[in-house]
Coordinates of C-alpha atoms in Angstrom, one line a residue:
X294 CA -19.0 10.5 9.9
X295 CA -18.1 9.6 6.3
X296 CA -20.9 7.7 4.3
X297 CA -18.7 5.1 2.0
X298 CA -22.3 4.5 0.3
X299 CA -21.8 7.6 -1.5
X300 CA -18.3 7.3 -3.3
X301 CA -19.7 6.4 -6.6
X302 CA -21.3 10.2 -6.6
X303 CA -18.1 11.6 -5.5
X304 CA -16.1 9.9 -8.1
X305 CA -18.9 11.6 -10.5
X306 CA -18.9 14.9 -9.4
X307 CA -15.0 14.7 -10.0
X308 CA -15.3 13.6 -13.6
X309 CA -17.6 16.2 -14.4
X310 CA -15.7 18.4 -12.7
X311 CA -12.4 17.7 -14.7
X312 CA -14.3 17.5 -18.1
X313 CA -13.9 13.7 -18.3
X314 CA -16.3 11.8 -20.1
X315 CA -17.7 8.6 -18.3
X316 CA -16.1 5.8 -21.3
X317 CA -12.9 7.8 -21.5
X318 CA -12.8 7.1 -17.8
X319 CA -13.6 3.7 -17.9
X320 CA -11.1 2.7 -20.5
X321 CA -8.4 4.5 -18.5
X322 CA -9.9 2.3 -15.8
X323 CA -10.2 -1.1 -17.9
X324 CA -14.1 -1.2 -17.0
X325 CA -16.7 -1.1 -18.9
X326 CA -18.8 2.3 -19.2
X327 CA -21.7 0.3 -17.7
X328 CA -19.7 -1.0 -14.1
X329 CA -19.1 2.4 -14.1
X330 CA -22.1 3.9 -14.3
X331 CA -23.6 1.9 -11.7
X332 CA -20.9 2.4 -9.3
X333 CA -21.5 6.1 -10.1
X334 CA -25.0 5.8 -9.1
X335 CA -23.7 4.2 -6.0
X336 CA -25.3 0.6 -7.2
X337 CA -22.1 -1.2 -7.2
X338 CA -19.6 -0.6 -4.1
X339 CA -15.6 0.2 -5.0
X340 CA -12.7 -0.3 -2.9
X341 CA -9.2 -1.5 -3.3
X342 CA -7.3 -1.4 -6.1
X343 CA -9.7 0.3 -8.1
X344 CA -10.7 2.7 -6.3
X345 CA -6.9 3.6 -6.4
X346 CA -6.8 3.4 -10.4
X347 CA -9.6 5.6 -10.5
X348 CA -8.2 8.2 -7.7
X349 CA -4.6 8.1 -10.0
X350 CA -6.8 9.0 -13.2
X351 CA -8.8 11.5 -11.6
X352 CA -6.0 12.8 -9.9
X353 CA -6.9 13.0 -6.3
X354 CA -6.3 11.0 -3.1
X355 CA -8.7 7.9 -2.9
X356 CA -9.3 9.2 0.9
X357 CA -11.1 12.5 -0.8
X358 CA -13.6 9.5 -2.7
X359 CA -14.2 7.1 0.5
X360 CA -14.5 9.8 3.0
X361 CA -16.0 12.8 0.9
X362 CA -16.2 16.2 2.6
X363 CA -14.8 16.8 5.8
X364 CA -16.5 15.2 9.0
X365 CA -17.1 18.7 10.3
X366 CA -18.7 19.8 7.1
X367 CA -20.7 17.3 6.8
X368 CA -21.7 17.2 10.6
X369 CA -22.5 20.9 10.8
X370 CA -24.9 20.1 7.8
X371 CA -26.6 17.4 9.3
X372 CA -27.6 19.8 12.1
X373 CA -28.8 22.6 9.7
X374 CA -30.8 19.8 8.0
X375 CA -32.4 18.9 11.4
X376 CA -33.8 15.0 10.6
X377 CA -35.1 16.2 7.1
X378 CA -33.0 14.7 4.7
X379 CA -30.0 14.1 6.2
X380 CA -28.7 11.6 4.0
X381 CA -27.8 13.7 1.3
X382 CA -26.2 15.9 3.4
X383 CA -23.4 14.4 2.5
X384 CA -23.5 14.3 -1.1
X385 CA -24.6 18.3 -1.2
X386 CA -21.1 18.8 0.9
X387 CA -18.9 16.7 -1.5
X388 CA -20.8 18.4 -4.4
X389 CA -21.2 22.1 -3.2
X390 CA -18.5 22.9 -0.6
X391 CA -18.6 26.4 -1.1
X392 CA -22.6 26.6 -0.9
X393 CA -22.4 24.0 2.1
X394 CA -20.3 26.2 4.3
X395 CA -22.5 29.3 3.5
X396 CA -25.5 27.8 4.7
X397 CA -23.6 26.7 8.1
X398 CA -22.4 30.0 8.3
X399 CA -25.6 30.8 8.1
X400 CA -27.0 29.1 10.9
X401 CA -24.1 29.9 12.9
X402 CA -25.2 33.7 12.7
X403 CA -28.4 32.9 12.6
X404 CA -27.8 31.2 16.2
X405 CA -26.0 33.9 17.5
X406 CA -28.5 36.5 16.6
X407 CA -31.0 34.6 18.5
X408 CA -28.8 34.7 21.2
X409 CA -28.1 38.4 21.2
X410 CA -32.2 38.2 20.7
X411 CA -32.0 36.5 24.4
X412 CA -29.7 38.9 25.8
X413 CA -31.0 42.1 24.7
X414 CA -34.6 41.4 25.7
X415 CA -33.3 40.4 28.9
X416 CA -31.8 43.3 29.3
X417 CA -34.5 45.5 28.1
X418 CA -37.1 43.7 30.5
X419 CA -34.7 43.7 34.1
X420 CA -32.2 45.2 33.6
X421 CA -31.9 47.8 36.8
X422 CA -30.0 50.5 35.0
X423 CA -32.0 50.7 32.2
X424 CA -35.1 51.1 34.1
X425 CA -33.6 53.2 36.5
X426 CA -32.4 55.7 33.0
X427 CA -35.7 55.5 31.6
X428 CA -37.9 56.8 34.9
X429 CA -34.9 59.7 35.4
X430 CA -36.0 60.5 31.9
X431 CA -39.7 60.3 32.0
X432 CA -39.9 62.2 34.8
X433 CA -37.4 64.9 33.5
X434 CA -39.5 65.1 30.7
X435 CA -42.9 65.3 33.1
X436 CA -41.3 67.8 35.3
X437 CA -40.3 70.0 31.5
X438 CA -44.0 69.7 30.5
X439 CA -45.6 71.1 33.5
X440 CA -43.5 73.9 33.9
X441 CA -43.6 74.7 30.4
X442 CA -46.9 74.4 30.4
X443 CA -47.2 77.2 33.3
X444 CA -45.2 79.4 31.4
X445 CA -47.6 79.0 28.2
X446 CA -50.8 79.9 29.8
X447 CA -50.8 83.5 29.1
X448 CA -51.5 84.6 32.2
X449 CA -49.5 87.2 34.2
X450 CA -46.8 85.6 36.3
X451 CA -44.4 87.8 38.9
X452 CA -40.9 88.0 36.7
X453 CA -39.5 86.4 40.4
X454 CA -41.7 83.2 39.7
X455 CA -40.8 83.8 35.8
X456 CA -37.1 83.7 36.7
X457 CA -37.9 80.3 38.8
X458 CA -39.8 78.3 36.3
X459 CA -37.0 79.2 33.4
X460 CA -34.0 78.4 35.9
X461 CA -35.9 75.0 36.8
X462 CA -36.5 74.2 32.8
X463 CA -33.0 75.2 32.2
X464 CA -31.7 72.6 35.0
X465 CA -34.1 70.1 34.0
X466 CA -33.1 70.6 30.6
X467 CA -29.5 69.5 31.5
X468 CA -30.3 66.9 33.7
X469 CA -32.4 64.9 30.3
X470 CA -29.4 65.6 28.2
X471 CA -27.3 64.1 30.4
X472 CA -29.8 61.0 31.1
X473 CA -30.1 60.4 28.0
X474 CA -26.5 60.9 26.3
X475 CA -25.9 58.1 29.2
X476 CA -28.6 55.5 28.2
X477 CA -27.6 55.8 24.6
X478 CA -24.0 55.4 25.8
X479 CA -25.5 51.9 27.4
X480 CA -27.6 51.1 24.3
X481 CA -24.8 51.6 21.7
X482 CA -23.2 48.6 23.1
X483 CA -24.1 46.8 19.9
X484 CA -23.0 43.1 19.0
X485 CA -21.2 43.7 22.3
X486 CA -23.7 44.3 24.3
X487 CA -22.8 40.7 26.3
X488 CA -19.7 42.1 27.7
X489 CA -20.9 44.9 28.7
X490 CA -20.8 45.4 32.9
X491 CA -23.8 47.3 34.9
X492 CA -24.1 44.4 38.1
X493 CA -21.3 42.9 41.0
X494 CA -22.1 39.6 40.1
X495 CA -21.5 40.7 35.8
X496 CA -18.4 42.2 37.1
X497 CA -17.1 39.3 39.0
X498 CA -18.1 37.3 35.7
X499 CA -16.0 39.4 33.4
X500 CA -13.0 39.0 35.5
X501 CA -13.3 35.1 35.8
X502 CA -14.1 34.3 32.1
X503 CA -10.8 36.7 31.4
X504 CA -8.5 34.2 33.6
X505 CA -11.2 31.1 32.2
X506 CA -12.8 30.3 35.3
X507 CA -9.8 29.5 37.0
X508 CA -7.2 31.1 39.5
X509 CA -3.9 29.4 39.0
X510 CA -2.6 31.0 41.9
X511 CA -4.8 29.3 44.3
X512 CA -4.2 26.3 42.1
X513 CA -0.7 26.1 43.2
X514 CA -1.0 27.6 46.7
X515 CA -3.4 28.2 49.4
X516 CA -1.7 31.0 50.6
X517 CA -1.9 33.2 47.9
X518 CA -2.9 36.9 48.5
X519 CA -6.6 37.7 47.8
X520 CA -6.1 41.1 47.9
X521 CA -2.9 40.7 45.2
X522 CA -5.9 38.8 42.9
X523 CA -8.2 41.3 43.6
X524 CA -5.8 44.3 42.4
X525 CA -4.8 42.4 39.4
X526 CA -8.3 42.3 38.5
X527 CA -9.0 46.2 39.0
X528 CA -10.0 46.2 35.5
X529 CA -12.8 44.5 35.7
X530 CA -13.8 44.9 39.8
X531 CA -14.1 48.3 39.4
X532 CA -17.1 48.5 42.3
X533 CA -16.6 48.0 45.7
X534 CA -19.4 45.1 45.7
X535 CA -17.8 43.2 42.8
X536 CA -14.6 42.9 45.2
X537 CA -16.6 41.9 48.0
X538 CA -18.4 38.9 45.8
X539 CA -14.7 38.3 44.4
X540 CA -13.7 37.6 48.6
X541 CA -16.4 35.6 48.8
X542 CA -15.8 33.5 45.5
X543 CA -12.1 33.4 46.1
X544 CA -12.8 31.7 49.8
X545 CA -14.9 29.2 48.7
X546 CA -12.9 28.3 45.5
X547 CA -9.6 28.0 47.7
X548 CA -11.4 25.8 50.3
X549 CA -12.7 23.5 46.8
X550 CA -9.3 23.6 45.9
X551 CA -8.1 22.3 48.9
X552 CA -10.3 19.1 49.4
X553 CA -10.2 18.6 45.8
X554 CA -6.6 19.1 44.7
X555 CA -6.0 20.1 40.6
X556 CA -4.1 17.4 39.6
X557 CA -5.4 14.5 41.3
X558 CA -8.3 15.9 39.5
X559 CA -7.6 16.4 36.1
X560 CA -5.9 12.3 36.1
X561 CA -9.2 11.2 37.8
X562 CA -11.6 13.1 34.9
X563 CA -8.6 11.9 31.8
X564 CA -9.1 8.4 33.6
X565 CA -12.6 8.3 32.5
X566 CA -14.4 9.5 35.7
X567 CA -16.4 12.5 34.1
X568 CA -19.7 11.7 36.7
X569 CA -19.5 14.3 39.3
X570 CA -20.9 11.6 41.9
X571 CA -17.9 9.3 41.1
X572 CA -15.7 12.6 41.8
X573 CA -17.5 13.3 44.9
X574 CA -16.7 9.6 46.2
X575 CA -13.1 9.6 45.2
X576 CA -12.7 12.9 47.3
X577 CA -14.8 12.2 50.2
X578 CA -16.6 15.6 49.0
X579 CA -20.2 16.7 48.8
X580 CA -22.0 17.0 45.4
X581 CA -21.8 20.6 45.0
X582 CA -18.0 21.0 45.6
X583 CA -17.7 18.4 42.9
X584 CA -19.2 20.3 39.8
X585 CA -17.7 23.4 41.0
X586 CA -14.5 21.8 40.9
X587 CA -15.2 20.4 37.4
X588 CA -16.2 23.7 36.3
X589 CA -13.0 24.8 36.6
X590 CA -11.4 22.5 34.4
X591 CA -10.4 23.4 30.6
X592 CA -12.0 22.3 27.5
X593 CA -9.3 19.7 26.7
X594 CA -10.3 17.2 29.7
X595 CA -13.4 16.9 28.2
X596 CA -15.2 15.2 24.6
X597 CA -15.6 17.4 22.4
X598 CA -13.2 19.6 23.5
X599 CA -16.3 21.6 25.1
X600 CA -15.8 22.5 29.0
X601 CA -18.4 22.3 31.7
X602 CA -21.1 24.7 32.4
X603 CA -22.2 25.7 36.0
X604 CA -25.2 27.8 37.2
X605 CA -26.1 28.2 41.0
X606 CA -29.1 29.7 42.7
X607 CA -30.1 30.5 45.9
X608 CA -33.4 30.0 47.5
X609 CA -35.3 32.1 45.8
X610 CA -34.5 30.7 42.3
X611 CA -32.2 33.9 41.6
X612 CA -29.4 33.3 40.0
X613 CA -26.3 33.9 41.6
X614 CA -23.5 32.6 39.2
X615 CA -23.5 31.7 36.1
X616 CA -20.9 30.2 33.8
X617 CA -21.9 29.6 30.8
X618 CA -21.7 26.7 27.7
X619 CA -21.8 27.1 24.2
X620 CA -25.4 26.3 23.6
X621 CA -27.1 27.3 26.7
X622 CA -27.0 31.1 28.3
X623 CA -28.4 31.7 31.5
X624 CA -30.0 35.3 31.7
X625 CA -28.3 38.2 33.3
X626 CA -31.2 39.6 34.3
X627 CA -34.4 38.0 34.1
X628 CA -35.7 34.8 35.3
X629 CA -34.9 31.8 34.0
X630 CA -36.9 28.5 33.0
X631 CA -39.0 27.1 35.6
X632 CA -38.2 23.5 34.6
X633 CA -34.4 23.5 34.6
X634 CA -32.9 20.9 36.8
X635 CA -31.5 23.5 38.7
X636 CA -35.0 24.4 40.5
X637 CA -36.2 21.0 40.8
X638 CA -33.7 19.9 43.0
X639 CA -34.7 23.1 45.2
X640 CA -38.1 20.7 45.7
X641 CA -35.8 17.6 46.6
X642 CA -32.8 19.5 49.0
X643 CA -29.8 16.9 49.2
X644 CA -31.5 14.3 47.1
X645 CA -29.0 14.5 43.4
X646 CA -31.2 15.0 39.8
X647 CA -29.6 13.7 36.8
X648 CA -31.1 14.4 33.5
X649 CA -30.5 15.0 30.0
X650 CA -31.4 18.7 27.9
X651 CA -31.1 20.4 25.4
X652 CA -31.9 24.4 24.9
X653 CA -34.8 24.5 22.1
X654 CA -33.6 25.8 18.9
X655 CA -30.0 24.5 19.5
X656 CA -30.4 20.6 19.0
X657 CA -26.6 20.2 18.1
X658 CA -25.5 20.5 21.3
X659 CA -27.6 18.2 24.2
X660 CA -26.6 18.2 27.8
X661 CA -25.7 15.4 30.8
X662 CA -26.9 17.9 34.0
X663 CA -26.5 17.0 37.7
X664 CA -28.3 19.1 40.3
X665 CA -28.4 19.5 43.6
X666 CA -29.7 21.8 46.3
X667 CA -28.0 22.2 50.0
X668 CA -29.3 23.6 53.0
X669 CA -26.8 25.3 55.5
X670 CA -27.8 26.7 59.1
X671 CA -25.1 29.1 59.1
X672 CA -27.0 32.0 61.8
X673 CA -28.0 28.8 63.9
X674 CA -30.4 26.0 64.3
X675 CA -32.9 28.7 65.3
X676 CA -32.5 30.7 62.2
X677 CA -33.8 30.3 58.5
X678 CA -31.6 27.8 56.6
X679 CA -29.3 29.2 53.7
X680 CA -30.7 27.2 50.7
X681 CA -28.3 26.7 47.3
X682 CA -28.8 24.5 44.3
X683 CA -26.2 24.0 42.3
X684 CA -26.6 22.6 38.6
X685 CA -23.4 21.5 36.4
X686 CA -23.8 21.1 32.2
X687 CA -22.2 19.1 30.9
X688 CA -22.2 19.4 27.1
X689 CA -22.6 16.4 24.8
X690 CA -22.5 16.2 20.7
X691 CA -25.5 15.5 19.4
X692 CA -26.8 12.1 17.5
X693 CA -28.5 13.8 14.6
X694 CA -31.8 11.3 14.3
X695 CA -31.6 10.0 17.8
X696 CA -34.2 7.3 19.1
X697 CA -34.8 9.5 22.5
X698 CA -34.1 12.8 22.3
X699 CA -33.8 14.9 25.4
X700 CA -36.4 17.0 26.7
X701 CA -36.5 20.6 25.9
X702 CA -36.0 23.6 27.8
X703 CA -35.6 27.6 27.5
X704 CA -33.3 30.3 29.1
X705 CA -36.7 32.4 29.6
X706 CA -40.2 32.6 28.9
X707 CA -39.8 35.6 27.4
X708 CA -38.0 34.3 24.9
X709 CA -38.8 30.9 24.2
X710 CA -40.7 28.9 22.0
X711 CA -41.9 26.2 23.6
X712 CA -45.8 25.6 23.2
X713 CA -48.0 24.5 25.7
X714 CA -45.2 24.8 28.2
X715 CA -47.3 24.1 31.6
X716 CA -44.6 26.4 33.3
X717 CA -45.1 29.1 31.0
X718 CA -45.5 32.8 33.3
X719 CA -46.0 35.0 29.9
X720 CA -46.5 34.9 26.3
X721 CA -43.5 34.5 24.3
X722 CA -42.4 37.6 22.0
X723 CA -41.2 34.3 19.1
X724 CA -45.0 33.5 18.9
X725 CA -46.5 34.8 16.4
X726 CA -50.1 33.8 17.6
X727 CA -49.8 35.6 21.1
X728 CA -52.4 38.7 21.2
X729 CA -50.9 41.9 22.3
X730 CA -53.2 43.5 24.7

């Protein structure tokens, strides 16, 4: 948002700039060096016809000396800034361009190295493969030491036992090398280490964030071939399982598509009805198969030009998809915040929770949520209901200095740095006061 208030120091910084003194300017100007002093100090407001003398003496468009440094600039600043300040956020943008887009670069890495923070703790703390690497080596390396250790005594062994206890440290040898050239195949993922693919459900992931969450074909028609999907995606559903999930996904999304059709859709969200309830109603459609359908939708329906976000769980709390929203990344692994939305519509099945978030750390971006949990007998009224809750994000700029901010939340305990969180299952590795036992 341009600050008009500040034009006086704009029109400064360009004088100085150009080597101008501030009478030679006024002259040019028919002012006296005293008017423009004060305006330069922003004590006297400028507009009209000279603001354009001044602009035509200075040289540059009088839109560069009302509006000042780009919205986005200036924006981006304001966030960096976080309430302290903010009002010469502005003026340090028009006056330091260069310096102002360093220090929101800055943040911006600064932001995504937290987040590869998130991810690569999460890995290291779940993730199955890892774990499962790590015992094949530890007890490689167990199984080494002991026979080694046999061997070293001294004492006379039989050269058939000899023979044994060599072959075994041979083959155990082999079988650590090969452990571990594997985990440090794993681990050298790097700065890419978010793409990288060790579950079904991270398969299944991959291949829907490569077509962007949505499957034109069963846009169009109903009838198109899962199994022609499926084989396109090879790259990605390499497993067995991951094809199996894709069925499943690819079942349910063509049903969604079905009751909700694309482009009655997309007119009813450009029309203004971005509230998945007022979705629901125009379709005749439950809740859940609302936001799904909204998920699916591109950036450009939306402010901002930021798409929808979409996290489901089952029963249990696990997570069993995730699409996630610039600003908020659901674990791959781990568990996730107790206090999302998500889980407290599992307390309140069928009843709808709206709320608004906003991921500590990240106070750019806030969130509009709507949750809502499902119960389905699907083996019988005799048998344990199938329980889903369903949460859709979607994400909302910011008011930098807002009256009522949203509440925070994290992606994990692990990782978040929340005090006094009343949910809290374990200390958090960003506080610096937690005691390491």
């Amino acid at each position: 948002m341009a600050r008009p208030a500040l034009t006086g120091s704009r029109i400064r910084q360009h004088r100085v700039d150009q080597g101008v003194r501030q009478a030679e300017l006024a002259r040019q100007c028919d002012i006296s060096p005293s008017y423009l002093n004060l305006i330069e100090h922003n004590r006297r407001k400028i507009g009209g016809a000279l603001l354009n003398k001044v602009a035509l003496v200075l040289n540059v468009d009088p839109a560069t000396l009302s509006e000042g440094a780009g919205a986005a600039l200036t924006g981006a600043l304001d966030v960096v800034a976080a309430g302290r300040e903010v009002e010469r956020s502005e003026d340090f943008a028009g006056r330091f361009p260069g310096w102002a887009r360093v220090v929101t670069e800055q943040q911006a890495r600064v932001t995504e190295l937290e987040r590869l923070v998130e991810t690569l703790n999460d890995r290291l703390t779940h993730d199955p493969f890892l774990s499962a690497s790590l015992h094949s080596v530890l007890s490689t390396v167990t199984a080494i030491r002991s026979t080694s250790g046999i061997l070293a005594t001294g004492e006379d062994i039989e050269a058939e036992w000899q023979a044994r206890f060599q072959r075994n440290i041979y083959e155990d040898s082999q079988r650590l090398a090969e452990s571990t050239e594997a985990l440090v195949g794993y681990l050298d993922a790097g700065g890419d280490v978010e793409r990288e693919v060790s579950l079904p459900h991270d398969e299944l992931e991959a291949w829907l964030s490569e077509q962007d969450w949505r499957i034109e074909q069963l846009e169009q028609s109903a009838d198109a071939s899962f199994e022609e999907l499926i084989a396109a995606g090879r790259a990605q559903l390499g497993s067995s399982a991951a094809r199996s999930l894709a069925i499943k996904y690819l079942q349910r999304y063509r049903d969604d598509a079905v009751a909700v059709p694309s482009d009655e859709l997309e007119a009813a969200v450009l029309g203004g009805e971005r509230d998945p309830m007022q979705v629901a109603a125009r379709f005749s459609v439950d809740l859940p198969r609302a936001m799904r359908r909204m998920a699916t939708l591109p950036g450009r329906f939306f402010k901002g030009g930021l798409p929808p976000g979409i996290v489901i769980c089952d029963g249990s709390g696990t997570l069993t998809f995730r699409k996630s929203v610039r600003g908020f990344e659901p674990p791959r692994f781990g568990a996730a915040c107790a206090v999302w939305p998500l889980f407290q519509a599992l307390q309140r099945p069928l009843t709808p929770v709206r709320s608004e978030l906003s991921l500590v750390g990240q106070d750019d971006v806030r969130f509009e949520t709507w949750s809502m949990a499902t119960s389905d007998f699907l083996g019988g009224f005799n048998k344990p209901p199938v329980v889903e809750s369903t949460m859709l994000l979607m994400p909302v700029l910011a008011s930098v200095g807002a009256d009522d901010p949203p509440y925070q939340v994290g992606t994990s305990c692990r990782v978040c740095a929340i005090k006094d969180c009343p949910a809290r299952r374990e200390p958090s590795i960003m506080d610096s006061t937690a005691s390491v036992l």
